[in-house]
XYZ file of C-alpha atoms in Angstrom:
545
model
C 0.000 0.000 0.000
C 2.853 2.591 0.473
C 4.690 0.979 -2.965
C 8.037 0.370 -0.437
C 9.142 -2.121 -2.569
C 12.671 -2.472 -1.198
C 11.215 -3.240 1.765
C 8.345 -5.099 0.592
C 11.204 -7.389 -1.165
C 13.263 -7.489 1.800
C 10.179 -9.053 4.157
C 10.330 -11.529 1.102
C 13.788 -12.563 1.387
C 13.315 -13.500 5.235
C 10.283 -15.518 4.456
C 11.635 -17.642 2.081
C 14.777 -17.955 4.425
C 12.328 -19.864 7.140
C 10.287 -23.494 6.313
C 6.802 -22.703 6.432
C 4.052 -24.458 4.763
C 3.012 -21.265 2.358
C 6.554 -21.225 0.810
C 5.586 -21.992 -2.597
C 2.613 -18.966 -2.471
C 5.323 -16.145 -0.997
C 7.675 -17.591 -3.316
C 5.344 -16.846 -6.366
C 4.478 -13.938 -5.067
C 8.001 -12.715 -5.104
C 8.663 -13.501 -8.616
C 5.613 -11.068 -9.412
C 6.354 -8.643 -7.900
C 9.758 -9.275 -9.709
C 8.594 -9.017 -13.328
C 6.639 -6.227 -13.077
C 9.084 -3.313 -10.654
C 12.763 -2.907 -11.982
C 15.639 -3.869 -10.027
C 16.513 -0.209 -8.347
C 12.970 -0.383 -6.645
C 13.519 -3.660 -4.857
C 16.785 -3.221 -3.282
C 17.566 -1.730 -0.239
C 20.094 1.086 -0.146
C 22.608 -1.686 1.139
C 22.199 -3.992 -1.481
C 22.563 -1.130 -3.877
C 26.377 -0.422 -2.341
C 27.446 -3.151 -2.863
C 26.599 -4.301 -6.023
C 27.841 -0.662 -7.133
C 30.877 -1.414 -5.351
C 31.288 -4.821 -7.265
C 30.606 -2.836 -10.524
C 33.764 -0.286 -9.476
C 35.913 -3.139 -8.948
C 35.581 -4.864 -11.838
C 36.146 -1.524 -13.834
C 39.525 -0.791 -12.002
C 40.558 -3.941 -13.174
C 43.619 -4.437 -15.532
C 42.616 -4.650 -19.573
C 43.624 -7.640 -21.436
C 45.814 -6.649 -24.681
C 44.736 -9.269 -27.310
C 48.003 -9.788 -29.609
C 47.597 -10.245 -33.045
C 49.190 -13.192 -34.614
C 51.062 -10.651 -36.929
C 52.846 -9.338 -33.394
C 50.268 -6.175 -33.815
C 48.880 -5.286 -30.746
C 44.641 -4.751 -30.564
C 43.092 -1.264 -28.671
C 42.728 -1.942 -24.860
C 39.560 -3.960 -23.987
C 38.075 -4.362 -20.532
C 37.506 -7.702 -19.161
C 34.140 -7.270 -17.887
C 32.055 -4.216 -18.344
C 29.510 -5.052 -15.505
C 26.341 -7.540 -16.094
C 23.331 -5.767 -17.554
C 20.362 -4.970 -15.571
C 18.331 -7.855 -16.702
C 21.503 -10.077 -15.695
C 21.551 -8.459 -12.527
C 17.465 -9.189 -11.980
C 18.249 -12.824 -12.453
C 20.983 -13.175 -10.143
C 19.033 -11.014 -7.796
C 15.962 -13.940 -8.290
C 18.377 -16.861 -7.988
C 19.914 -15.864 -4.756
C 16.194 -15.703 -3.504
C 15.306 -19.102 -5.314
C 17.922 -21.205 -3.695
C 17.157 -19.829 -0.035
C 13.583 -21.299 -1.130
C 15.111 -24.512 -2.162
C 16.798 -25.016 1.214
C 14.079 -24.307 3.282
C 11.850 -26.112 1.142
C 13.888 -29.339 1.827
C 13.744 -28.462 5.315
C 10.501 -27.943 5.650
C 9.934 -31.593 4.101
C 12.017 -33.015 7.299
C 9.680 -31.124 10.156
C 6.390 -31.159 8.686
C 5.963 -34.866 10.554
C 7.127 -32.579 13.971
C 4.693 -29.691 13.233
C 1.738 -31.971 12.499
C 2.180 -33.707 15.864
C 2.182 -30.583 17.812
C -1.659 -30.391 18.852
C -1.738 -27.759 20.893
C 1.003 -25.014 20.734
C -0.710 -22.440 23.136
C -0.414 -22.583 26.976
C -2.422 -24.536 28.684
C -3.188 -25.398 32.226
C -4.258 -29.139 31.438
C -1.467 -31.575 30.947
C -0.173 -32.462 27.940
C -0.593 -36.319 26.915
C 2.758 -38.193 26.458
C 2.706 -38.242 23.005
C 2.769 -34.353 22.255
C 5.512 -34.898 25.168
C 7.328 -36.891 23.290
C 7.628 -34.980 20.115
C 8.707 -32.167 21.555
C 11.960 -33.742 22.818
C 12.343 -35.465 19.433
C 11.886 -32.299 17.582
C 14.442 -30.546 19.802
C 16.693 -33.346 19.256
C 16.590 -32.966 15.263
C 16.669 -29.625 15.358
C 20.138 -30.236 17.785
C 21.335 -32.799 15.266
C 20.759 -30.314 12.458
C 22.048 -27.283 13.849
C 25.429 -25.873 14.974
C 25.562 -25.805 18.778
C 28.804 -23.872 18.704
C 26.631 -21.084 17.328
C 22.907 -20.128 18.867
C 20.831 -20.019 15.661
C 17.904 -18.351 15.505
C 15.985 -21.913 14.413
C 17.056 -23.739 17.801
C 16.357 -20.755 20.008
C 12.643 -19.641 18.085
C 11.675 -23.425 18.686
C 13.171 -23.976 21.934
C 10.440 -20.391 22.760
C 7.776 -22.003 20.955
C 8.117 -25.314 23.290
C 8.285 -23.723 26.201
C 4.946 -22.022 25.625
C 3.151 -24.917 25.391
C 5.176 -26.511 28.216
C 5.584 -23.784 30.569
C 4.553 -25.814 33.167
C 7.303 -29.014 32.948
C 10.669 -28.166 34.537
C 12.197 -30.616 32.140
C 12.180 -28.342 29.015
C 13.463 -25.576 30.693
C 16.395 -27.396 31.798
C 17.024 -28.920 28.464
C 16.414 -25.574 27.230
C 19.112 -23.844 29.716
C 21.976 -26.681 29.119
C 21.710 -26.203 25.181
C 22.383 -22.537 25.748
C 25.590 -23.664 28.062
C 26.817 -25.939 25.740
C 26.488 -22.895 22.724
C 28.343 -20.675 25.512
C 25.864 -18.489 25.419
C 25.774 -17.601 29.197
C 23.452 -14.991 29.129
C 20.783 -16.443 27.511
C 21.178 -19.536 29.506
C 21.035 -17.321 32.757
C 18.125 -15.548 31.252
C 15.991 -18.954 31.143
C 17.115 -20.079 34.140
C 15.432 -17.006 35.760
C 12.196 -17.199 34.260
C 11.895 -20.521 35.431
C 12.873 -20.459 38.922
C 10.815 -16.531 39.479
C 7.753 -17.220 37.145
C 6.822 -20.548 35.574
C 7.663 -23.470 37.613
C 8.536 -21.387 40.816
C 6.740 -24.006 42.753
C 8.515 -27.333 41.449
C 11.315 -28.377 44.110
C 13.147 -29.838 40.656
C 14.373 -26.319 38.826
C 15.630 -24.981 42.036
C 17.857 -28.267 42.745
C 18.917 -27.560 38.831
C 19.502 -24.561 39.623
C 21.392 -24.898 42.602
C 23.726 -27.397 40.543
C 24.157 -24.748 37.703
C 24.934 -22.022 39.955
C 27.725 -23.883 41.735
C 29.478 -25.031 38.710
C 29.538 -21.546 37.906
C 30.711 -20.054 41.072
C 28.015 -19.172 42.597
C 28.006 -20.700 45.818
C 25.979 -18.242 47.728
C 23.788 -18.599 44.971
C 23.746 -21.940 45.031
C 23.313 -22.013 49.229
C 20.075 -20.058 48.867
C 18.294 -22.430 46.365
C 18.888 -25.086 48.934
C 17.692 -23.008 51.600
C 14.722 -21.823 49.675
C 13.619 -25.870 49.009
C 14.365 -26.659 52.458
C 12.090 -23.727 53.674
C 9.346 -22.543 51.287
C 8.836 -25.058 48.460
C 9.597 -28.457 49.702
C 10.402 -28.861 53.087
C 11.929 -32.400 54.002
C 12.649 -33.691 50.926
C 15.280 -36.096 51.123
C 17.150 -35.505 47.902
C 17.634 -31.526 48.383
C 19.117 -32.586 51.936
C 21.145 -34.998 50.084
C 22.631 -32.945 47.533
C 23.321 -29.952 49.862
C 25.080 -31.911 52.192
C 27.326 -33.750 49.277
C 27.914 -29.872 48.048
C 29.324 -28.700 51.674
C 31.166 -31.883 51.306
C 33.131 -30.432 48.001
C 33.729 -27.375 49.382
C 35.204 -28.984 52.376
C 32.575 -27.840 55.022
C 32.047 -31.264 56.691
C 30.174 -30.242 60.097
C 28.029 -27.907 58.046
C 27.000 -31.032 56.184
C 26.448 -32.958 59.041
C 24.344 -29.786 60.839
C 21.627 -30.458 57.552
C 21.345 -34.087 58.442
C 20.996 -33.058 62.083
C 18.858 -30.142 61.611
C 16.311 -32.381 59.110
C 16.732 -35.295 61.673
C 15.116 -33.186 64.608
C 12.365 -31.433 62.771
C 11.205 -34.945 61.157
C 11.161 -36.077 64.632
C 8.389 -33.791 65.847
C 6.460 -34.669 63.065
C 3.675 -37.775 63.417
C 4.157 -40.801 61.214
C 7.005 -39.329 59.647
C 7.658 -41.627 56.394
C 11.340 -39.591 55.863
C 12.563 -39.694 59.245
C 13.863 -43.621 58.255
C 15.854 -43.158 55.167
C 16.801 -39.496 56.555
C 19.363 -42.004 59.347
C 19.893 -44.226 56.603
C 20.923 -41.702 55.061
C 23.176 -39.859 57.816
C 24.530 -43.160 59.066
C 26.226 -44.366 55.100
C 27.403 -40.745 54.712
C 28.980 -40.168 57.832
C 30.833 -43.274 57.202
C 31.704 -43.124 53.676
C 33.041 -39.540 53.757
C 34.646 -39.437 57.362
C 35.060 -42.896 57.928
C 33.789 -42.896 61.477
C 31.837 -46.781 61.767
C 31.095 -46.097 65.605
C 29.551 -42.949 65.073
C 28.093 -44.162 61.714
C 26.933 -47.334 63.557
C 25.197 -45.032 66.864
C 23.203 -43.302 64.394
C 21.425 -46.375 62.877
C 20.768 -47.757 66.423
C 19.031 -43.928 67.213
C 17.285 -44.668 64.528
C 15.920 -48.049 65.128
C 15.178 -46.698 68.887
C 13.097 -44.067 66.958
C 11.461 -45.629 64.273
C 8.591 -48.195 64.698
C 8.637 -50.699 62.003
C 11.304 -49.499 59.323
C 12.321 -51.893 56.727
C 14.796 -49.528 55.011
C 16.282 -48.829 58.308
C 16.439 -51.977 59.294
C 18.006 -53.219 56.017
C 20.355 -50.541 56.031
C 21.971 -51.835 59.725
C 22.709 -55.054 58.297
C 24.054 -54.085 55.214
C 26.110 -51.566 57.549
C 27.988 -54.528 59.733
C 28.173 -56.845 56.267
C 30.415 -54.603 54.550
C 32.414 -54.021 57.972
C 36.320 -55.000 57.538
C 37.124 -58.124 59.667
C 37.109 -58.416 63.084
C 33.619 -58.370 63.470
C 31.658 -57.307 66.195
C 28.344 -57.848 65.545
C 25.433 -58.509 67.897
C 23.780 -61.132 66.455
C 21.458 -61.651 69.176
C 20.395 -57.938 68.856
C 20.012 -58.103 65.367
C 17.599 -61.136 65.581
C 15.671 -59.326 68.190
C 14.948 -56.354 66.120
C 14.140 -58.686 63.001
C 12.049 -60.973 64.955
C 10.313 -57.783 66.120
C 9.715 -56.417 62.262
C 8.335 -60.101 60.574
C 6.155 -61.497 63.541
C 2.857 -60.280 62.714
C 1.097 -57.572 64.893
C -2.335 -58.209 65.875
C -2.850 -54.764 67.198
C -1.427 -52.858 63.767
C -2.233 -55.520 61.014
C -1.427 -52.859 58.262
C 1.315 -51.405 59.265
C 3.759 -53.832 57.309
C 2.847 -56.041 54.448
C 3.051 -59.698 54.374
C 5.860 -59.194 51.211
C 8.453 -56.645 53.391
C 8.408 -59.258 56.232
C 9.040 -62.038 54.030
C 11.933 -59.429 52.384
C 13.490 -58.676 55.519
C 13.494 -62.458 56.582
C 15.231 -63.349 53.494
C 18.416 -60.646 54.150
C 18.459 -62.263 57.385
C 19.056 -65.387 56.535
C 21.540 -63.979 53.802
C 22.905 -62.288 56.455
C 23.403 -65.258 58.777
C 24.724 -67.577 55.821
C 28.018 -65.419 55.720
C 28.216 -64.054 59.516
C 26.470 -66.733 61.488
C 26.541 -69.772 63.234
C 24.302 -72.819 62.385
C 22.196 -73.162 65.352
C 20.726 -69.409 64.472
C 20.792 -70.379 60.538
C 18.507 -73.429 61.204
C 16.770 -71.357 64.020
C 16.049 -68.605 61.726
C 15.327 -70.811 58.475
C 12.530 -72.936 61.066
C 10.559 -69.319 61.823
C 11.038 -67.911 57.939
C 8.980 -71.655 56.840
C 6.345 -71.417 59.508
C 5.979 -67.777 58.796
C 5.957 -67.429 54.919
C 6.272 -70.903 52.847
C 2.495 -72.028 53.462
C 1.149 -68.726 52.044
C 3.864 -68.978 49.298
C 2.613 -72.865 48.406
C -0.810 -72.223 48.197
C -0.443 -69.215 45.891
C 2.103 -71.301 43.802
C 0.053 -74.141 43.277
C -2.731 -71.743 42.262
C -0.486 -70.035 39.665
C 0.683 -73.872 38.232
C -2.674 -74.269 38.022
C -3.453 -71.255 35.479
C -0.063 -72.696 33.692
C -1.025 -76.037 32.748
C -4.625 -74.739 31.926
C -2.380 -72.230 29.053
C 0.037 -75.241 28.310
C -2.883 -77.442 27.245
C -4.587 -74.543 24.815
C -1.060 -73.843 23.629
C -0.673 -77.303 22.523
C -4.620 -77.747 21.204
C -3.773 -74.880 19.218
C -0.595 -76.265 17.964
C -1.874 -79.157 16.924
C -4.506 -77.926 14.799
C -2.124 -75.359 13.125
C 0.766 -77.457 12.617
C 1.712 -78.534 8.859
C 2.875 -81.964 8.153
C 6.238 -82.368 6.948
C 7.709 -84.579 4.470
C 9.475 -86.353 7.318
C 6.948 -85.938 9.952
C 4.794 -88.169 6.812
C 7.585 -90.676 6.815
C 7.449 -91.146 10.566
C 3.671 -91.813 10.012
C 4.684 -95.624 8.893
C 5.067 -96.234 12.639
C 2.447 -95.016 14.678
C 2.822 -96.300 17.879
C 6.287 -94.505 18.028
C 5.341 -91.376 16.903
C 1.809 -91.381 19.379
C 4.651 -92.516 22.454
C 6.111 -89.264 21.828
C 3.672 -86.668 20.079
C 2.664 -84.730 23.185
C 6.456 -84.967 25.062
C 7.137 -81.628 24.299
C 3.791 -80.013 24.897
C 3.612 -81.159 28.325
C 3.295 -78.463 31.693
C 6.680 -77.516 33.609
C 6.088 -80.035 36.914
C 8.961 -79.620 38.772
C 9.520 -81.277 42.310
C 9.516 -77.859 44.715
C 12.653 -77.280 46.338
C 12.799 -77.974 50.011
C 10.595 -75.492 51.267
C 13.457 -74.071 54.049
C 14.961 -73.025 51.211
C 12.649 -70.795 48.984
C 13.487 -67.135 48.571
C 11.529 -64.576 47.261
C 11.920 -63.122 43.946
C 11.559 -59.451 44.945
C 14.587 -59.855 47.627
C 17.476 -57.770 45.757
C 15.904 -54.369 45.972
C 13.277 -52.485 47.814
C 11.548 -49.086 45.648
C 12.176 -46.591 48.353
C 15.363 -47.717 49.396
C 17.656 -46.589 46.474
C 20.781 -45.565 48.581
C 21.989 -49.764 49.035
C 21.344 -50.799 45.446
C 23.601 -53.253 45.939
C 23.043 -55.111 48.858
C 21.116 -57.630 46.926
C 23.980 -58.117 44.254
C 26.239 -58.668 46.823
C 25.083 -62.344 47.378
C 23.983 -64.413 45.002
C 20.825 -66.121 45.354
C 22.064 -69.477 45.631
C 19.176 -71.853 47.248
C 17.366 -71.683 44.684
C 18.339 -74.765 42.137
C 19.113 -73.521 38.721
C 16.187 -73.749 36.398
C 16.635 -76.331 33.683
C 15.390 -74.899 30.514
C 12.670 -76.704 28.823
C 12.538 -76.050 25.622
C 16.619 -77.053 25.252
C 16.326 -80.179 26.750
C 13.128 -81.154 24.269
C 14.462 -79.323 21.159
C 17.952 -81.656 21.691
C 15.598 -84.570 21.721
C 14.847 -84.776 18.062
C 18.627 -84.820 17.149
C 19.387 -87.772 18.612
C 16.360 -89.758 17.823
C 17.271 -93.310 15.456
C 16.141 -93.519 11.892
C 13.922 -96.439 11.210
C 16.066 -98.592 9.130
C 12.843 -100.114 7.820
C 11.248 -96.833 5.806
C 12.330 -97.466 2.367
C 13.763 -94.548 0.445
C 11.144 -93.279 -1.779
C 12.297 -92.451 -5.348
C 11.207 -88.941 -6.609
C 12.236 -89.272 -10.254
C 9.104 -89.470 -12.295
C 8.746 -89.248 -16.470
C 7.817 -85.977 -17.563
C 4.812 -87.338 -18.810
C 3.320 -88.958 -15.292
C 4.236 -86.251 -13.514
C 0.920 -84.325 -14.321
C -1.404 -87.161 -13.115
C 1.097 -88.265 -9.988
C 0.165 -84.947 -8.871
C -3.287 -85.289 -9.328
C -3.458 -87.375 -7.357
C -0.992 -86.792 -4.707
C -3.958 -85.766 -2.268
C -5.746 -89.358 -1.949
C -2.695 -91.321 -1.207
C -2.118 -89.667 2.112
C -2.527 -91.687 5.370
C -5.851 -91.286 6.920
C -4.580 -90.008 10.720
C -2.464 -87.079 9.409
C 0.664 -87.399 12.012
C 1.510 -84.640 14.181
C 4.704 -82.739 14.877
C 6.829 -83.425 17.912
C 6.438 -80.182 20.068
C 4.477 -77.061 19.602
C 5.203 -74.247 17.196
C 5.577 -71.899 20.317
C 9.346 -74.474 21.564
């Protein structure tokens, strides 16, 4: 409307520098307008510079002197005059053309990306995983596709877009902040970081640990200090893994008793509360840090007995006080009758508070016990404890696993109905057919239910014994003794499969000759289908061995 058309071209050029889905409409557009205004009106008063300072340097170049073959010399001739204008007009369109061809292709990689995005506006209902999803694998193309060493716009315009629509999941932002870091663009990483933690997830205990991390790696301890302190006070009080990590920080910076004041300071305030369910894992906790970074086992081994004092029925606590005086360095001194007193006291059932432990943490504990014992004890309290772990727990464990063999061999037996009716006779399975009786004495060995003889029942473990959910910090308790009562499972389908192999051709099945004259060959196959046996034989094990 105000015939700019240097400017008018210029908004042009940036569109078709972007993928969008009306590239091939601007693009048109731009040729039109093109053809029909000369090339002074559409460029800019940049563009004009230099392509009149191009024009000056080629004029101040040197001449060519074209020698005659006669030794004459021809009148001085310039190289290059300078293209015309219409020359100039297509170059000016080609430049333009290829940025459409490149974004063009581009566009034809993210269009699957930009379909999948459902809703990019802000929302206060979640999104569902899959528009979750796609934004991390669109930021990961766009990663892939970019140059990291250099914040393009692209990565930074989509990384804005995302976190509009997820403005409410600290994960983005984070992602979001640590691709700025890696680009070294500090700022802008420092920028993010502060609308997160001041406006859009201000509330979520996760940016502020995050942020605490990112502002100690950059030297900013105090800074660092007071996003602890603000989790510990305002946001999330308690929670066990901001304790964590601020003690471990004080630890790198050397300020032991400050570390051990958190665990203190937590320690006495989840006392006063009812039913605490961190108070456990906060001694756990205490006790395996105090002795892994001063290497103090009495006062390590004092703070798990507090604990126990002060915690009714505590599996983690309890776990983590054997797992304590197993990895102690010989001589041991370890209380076994103690021990068994507070274990006793966690897997006899309580009348007064049924609910308070389930049947599958007694059973748990019971088994570290006894894994316990096997390594530390003597055999009186092995066979002691291994009497009160079958009387407590094998009964319940026997009816439930003869009620899931049960549901087995009712599969097995479909399985193998199926199998039989699907199952294609072979060409040897038809040779086998000339002897019946041998093949019926072994056509449903391989189908048949797993029927093992139990193990003694002293000696059954539970499956679930290596690692408790909420007990994270002794991952590998469990791994450190293997589960050896438990025979070795033979496996079924090896032992059948084998089987075959080694089975005795029947001397007595004559080799049937396949050569026919080209001229019965027609009518043999005619009637191929009537000379089959009657009982079509069946294959030795099911399709699903």
């Amino acid at each position: 409307m105000q015939q700019d058309w240097a400017r008018l071209a210029n908004i042009y050029t940036r569109i078709l520098e972007n993928p969008n889905q009306q590239l091939d409409r601007y693009f048109n557009s731009f040729k039109e307008l093109a053809a029909n205004r000369p090339l002074s009106e559409l460029q800019t008063a940049d563009e004009a510079a230099v392509v009149a300072g191009a024009a000056s340097e080629a004029a101040d170049q040197t001449v060519e002197r074209e020698v005659r073959p006669d030794g004459a010399e021809n009148s001085p001739k310039p190289v290059s005059a300078g293209l015309t204008e219409a020359e100039e007009l297509e170059k000016y369109i080609a430049i333009r053309e290829e940025m459409y061809k490149k974004a063009k292709e581009f566009d034809s990689k993210i269009i699957g990306f930009e379909t999948a995005i459902r809703r990019p506006y802000f929302h206060v209902r979640p999104l569902n995983v899959g528009e979750l999803e796609n934004w991390h694998n669109y930021l990961d193309f766009i990663e892939r596709e970019g140059d990291l060493s250099k914040v393009t716009q692209l990565i930074v315009k989509l990384y804005e877009r995302c976190v509009i629509a997820c403005a409410n999941y600290p994960e983005y932002w984070i992602r979001y902040i640590l691709c700025m870091e890696a680009s070294g663009s500090m700022d802008l990483a420092n920028n993010v970081l502060a609308r997160a933690t001041q406006v859009f997830v201000k509330r979520q205990p996760e940016i502020h640990l995050f942020s605490a991390r990112f502002k100690e790696q950059s030297g900013d301890i105090a800074g660092a200090r007071a996003a602890y302190q603000l989790v510990h006070t305002e946001i999330s009080p308690g929670l066990l893994e901001a304790i964590i990590k601020h003690a471990n920080m004080e630890h790198r910076l050397g300020k032991l008793e400050d570390a051990f004041s958190l665990y203190e300071q937590a320690i006495a305030i989840e006392k006063g509360k009812e039913h605490s369910q961190t108070l456990p894992m906060l001694f756990a906790q205490f006790s395996r840090f105090v002795y892994l970074a001063s290497g103090n086992a009495e006062k390590a081994r004092q703070i798990l007995v507090e604990g126990v004092e002060n915690v009714m029925m505590s599996k983690p606590l309890l776990e983590a006080l054997l797992h304590f005086e197993a990895i102690q360095p010989p001589p041991k001194r370890v209380d076994m009758n103690y021990l068994e007193s507070l274990v006793v006291k966690f897997i006899m059932p309580n009348p007064e508070s049924p609910g308070v432990v389930s049947a599958a943490e007694r059973e748990e504990l019971s088994s570290i016990f006894l894994e316990f014992l096997n390594l530390f004890g003597d055999v009186q309290s092995i066979k002691r404890c291994e009497d009160r772990h079958a009387k407590l727990f094998l009964p319940h464990r026997s009816m439930s696993e003869l009620k899931k063999r049960h549901a087995e061999d009712f599969l097995a037996s479909d399985k193998a109905k199926m199998a039989r009716s699907y199952s294609v006779p072979s060409a040897a399975q038809s040779a086998v057919g000339a002897y019946p009786n041998a093949q019926n004495q072994w056509a449903n060995y391989g189908v048949q239910p797993q029927a093992w003889p139990p193990a003694t029942q002293a000696q059954q473990w539970p499956a679930g014994y290596t690692q408790p959910a909420s007990y994270g910090a002794y991952a590998g308790y469990g791994a450190n003794y293997p589960n050896s009562q438990v025979p070795a499972s033979v496996p079924q389908n090896t032992a059948y499969g084998a089987y075959p192999a080694a089975y005795p051709v029947q001397p007595a099945v004559p080799q049937q000759s396949y050569a026919q004259p080209a001229a019965a060959v027609a009518p043999a196959a005619a009637v191929a289908p009537a000379q089959q046996p009657a009982a079509v034989p069946q294959a030795y094990y099911g399709s699903y061995y």
